[in-house]
Amino acid sequence: MEDTIAAISTAAAPGGIGIVRVSGGAARAVTGRVFRPAAAKKSLAAAPGYTALYGHIETPAGERVDEAVALVFAAPNSYTGEDVVELSCHGGLAVLRETLRLTLAAGARLAEPGEFTRRAFCNGKLSLTQAEAVMDVIGAESRQAARAAVAVQEGALARRLAALRDELTDLLAWLAAWSDFPEEEIEAVDPDTLAERLGALHAQTGALIAGFDAGRVVRDGIETVIAGCPNVGKSTLMNYLSGHESSIVTDTPGTTRDVVREEIQLGEWRLHLCDTAGLRQSADQIEQFGVQKARDRLETADLILAVLDASRPLTAEDVSLLQSCANRKAVAVLNKCDLPPALSPEAVRPYCPQVVCLSAARQTGREGLEEAITALFSTAGENPAAGVLCSERQLACARRMERSLTEAAAALTDGLTLDALSVCLDDALAALLELTGERVTEAVTNAVFARFCVGK
C-alpha cells in the first residue's frame, strides 16, 4: 500500500485511446518524469485535482513517444483514495507498453490484478460488495446484467446490508444493556417483541438469499434447453435464434443426437441455448444416448422452450413434455405457424401458461418469444437493480447469517438465557460483517481480488 503502482487500464488490443494509470503517494513525481506538459509553466506537481494537462510522453533522453493528456486526481478524491494520474495516449499497443515501461523505470511498480480496486476498498472508498461488483460491470454481456452490477457498485446492496447490520447491532446492545445493567431504567426484554424483530431479520436475510438466483440469471445468463419430439423444428429454431446454421436440419427424425450449444442475445436476455435430440423411444443406441442427454438438460435448465408442431394435434409425447414443464419456467413454442393450424394456444395453456406462436423456418415470432421470457424472469422475485447478492462468497455468508438467526429464534423459544441468544446473534453479525468486508480475513480478501484483471 505504500508503493506507487502503475498498469495499462485499457484492453490489450489496439484502440483510439489507451490509458496508463498510476496510483500512490509518488504518482505525480513518477508521471512527471515521463510526461512533459506542452505549456512550460504548468506542472503535474502543482496541478490541483480534476485537472487535465496536454503534453507528451518522453524518454529520459528527450525522445517523444506520443502526445498525451494527463488527468490528475488528488487524494482522497480519487478512485483509490490516493493521488492518481492517468496518462491517456493513442491506443496502439507499442505506445502503451513503452509508456508503461517508462513509468516503471521512473519509480512505479507493476500493479497486481485488482490492486487499484483493492486500494479503494482498503481506503474506505468502496465496500467489499461494491468492489466485487466492479468486475461484474466489466464482464456484463447484457443491459440487464450491467444494470444489476451498477446498482451493486453504487451501493444498493450495501444499503440493504447496512440496515441489517444496524438492526443486529441494536438488538445486541439492547440485550447486553438489559443483562449487564438491570438497575438502570432500560426497556425490559420482551420475548414477543424480540421474536418479532428476529423474525423480521430472518425474513430479510431469506429475501437476500432468494434473490441470488434472480441475480445469477441476469448476471450469468439463462441456461435454456430447446426440447421437443423429432421434426417439430427444434434445430430450425436454434438456427433462427442464433442467426446462423449451428444445427443440422433435415426431414429425417433423429438427426440431432448430441447437445448443440450457442450463446445468444434475445432482447435484454443472455441465453445459453442448447438444442437437444428429439424426445422419443428409439432402438438406435446412439440416439438413446442423445435422448438421455436431452432429458438431463431438462432437469437442470433455468428455462425450457418446449417446441410443438402447430400443424398437428398434441401427441402423447408432447403432453409428456408439457407435463415435465409443470412448476418450471417454460415457454410452449408453437412452431410452423405458417402452415394450416391444427393446434391452438388454448389447448396448450393448461399445461404451460406462456405460449408463443412462431415460424422458425419463416423467421417470424422472435419478439413474442422475447416478451414471454421477459414475463417469466422479470417477475421472478427480486429486482436485480435493487441490489442482490452477486457471488457465491456473499451467498455463503448470507446462509451462515440465516442459520445463526434460526438458532437465535430457537434459543428464545426454548427459554435459554439471553447470553445464549447473544452468542447466536454475534455469529449472525460476524457473517454479515464478513459479507460486507468490515470484518474479513486476508485470505478472503485475496480470493475476492484474485479474479480481477491487471489495471483495475
CSV table of N, CA and C in Angstrom, one decimal, residues 27 67 132 179 216 220 225 291 308 310 318 393 403:
chain,number,residue,atom,x,y,z
A,27,ALA,N,2.7,9.3,-7.2
A,27,ALA,CA,2.1,9.3,-8.6
A,27,ALA,C,2.5,10.5,-9.4
A,67,GLU,N,1.9,11.9,-28.1
A,67,GLU,CA,1.3,13.0,-27.4
A,67,GLU,C,0.3,12.4,-26.4
A,132,GLU,N,-16.6,-6.1,-5.5
A,132,GLU,CA,-16.9,-7.3,-6.3
A,132,GLU,C,-17.7,-7.0,-7.5
A,179,SER,N,-29.0,-7.1,30.3
A,179,SER,CA,-28.3,-8.1,31.1
A,179,SER,C,-27.3,-7.6,32.1
A,216,ARG,N,-28.2,-14.2,-10.4
A,216,ARG,CA,-27.4,-15.1,-11.2
A,216,ARG,C,-27.9,-15.2,-12.6
A,220,ASP,N,-25.2,-14.1,-15.2
A,220,ASP,CA,-24.5,-15.2,-15.9
A,220,ASP,C,-25.3,-15.7,-17.2
A,225,VAL,N,-32.9,-24.8,-22.6
A,225,VAL,CA,-32.9,-26.0,-23.4
A,225,VAL,C,-34.1,-26.0,-24.4
A,291,VAL,N,-31.0,-38.8,-26.5
A,291,VAL,CA,-32.3,-38.5,-25.8
A,291,VAL,C,-32.1,-38.4,-24.3
A,308,LEU,N,-43.5,-27.4,-30.1
A,308,LEU,CA,-44.6,-28.2,-30.6
A,308,LEU,C,-44.9,-27.9,-32.0
A,310,ALA,N,-47.3,-26.9,-34.6
A,310,ALA,CA,-48.7,-26.3,-34.6
A,310,ALA,C,-49.5,-26.8,-35.7
A,318,ASP,N,-45.9,-35.1,-26.8
A,318,ASP,CA,-46.0,-33.7,-26.5
A,318,ASP,C,-46.5,-33.4,-25.1
A,393,ARG,N,-19.4,-16.3,-2.6
A,393,ARG,CA,-18.9,-15.9,-1.3
A,393,ARG,C,-20.0,-15.2,-0.5
A,403,ARG,N,-28.7,-19.1,9.3
A,403,ARG,CA,-28.6,-20.2,10.2
A,403,ARG,C,-28.5,-19.7,11.7
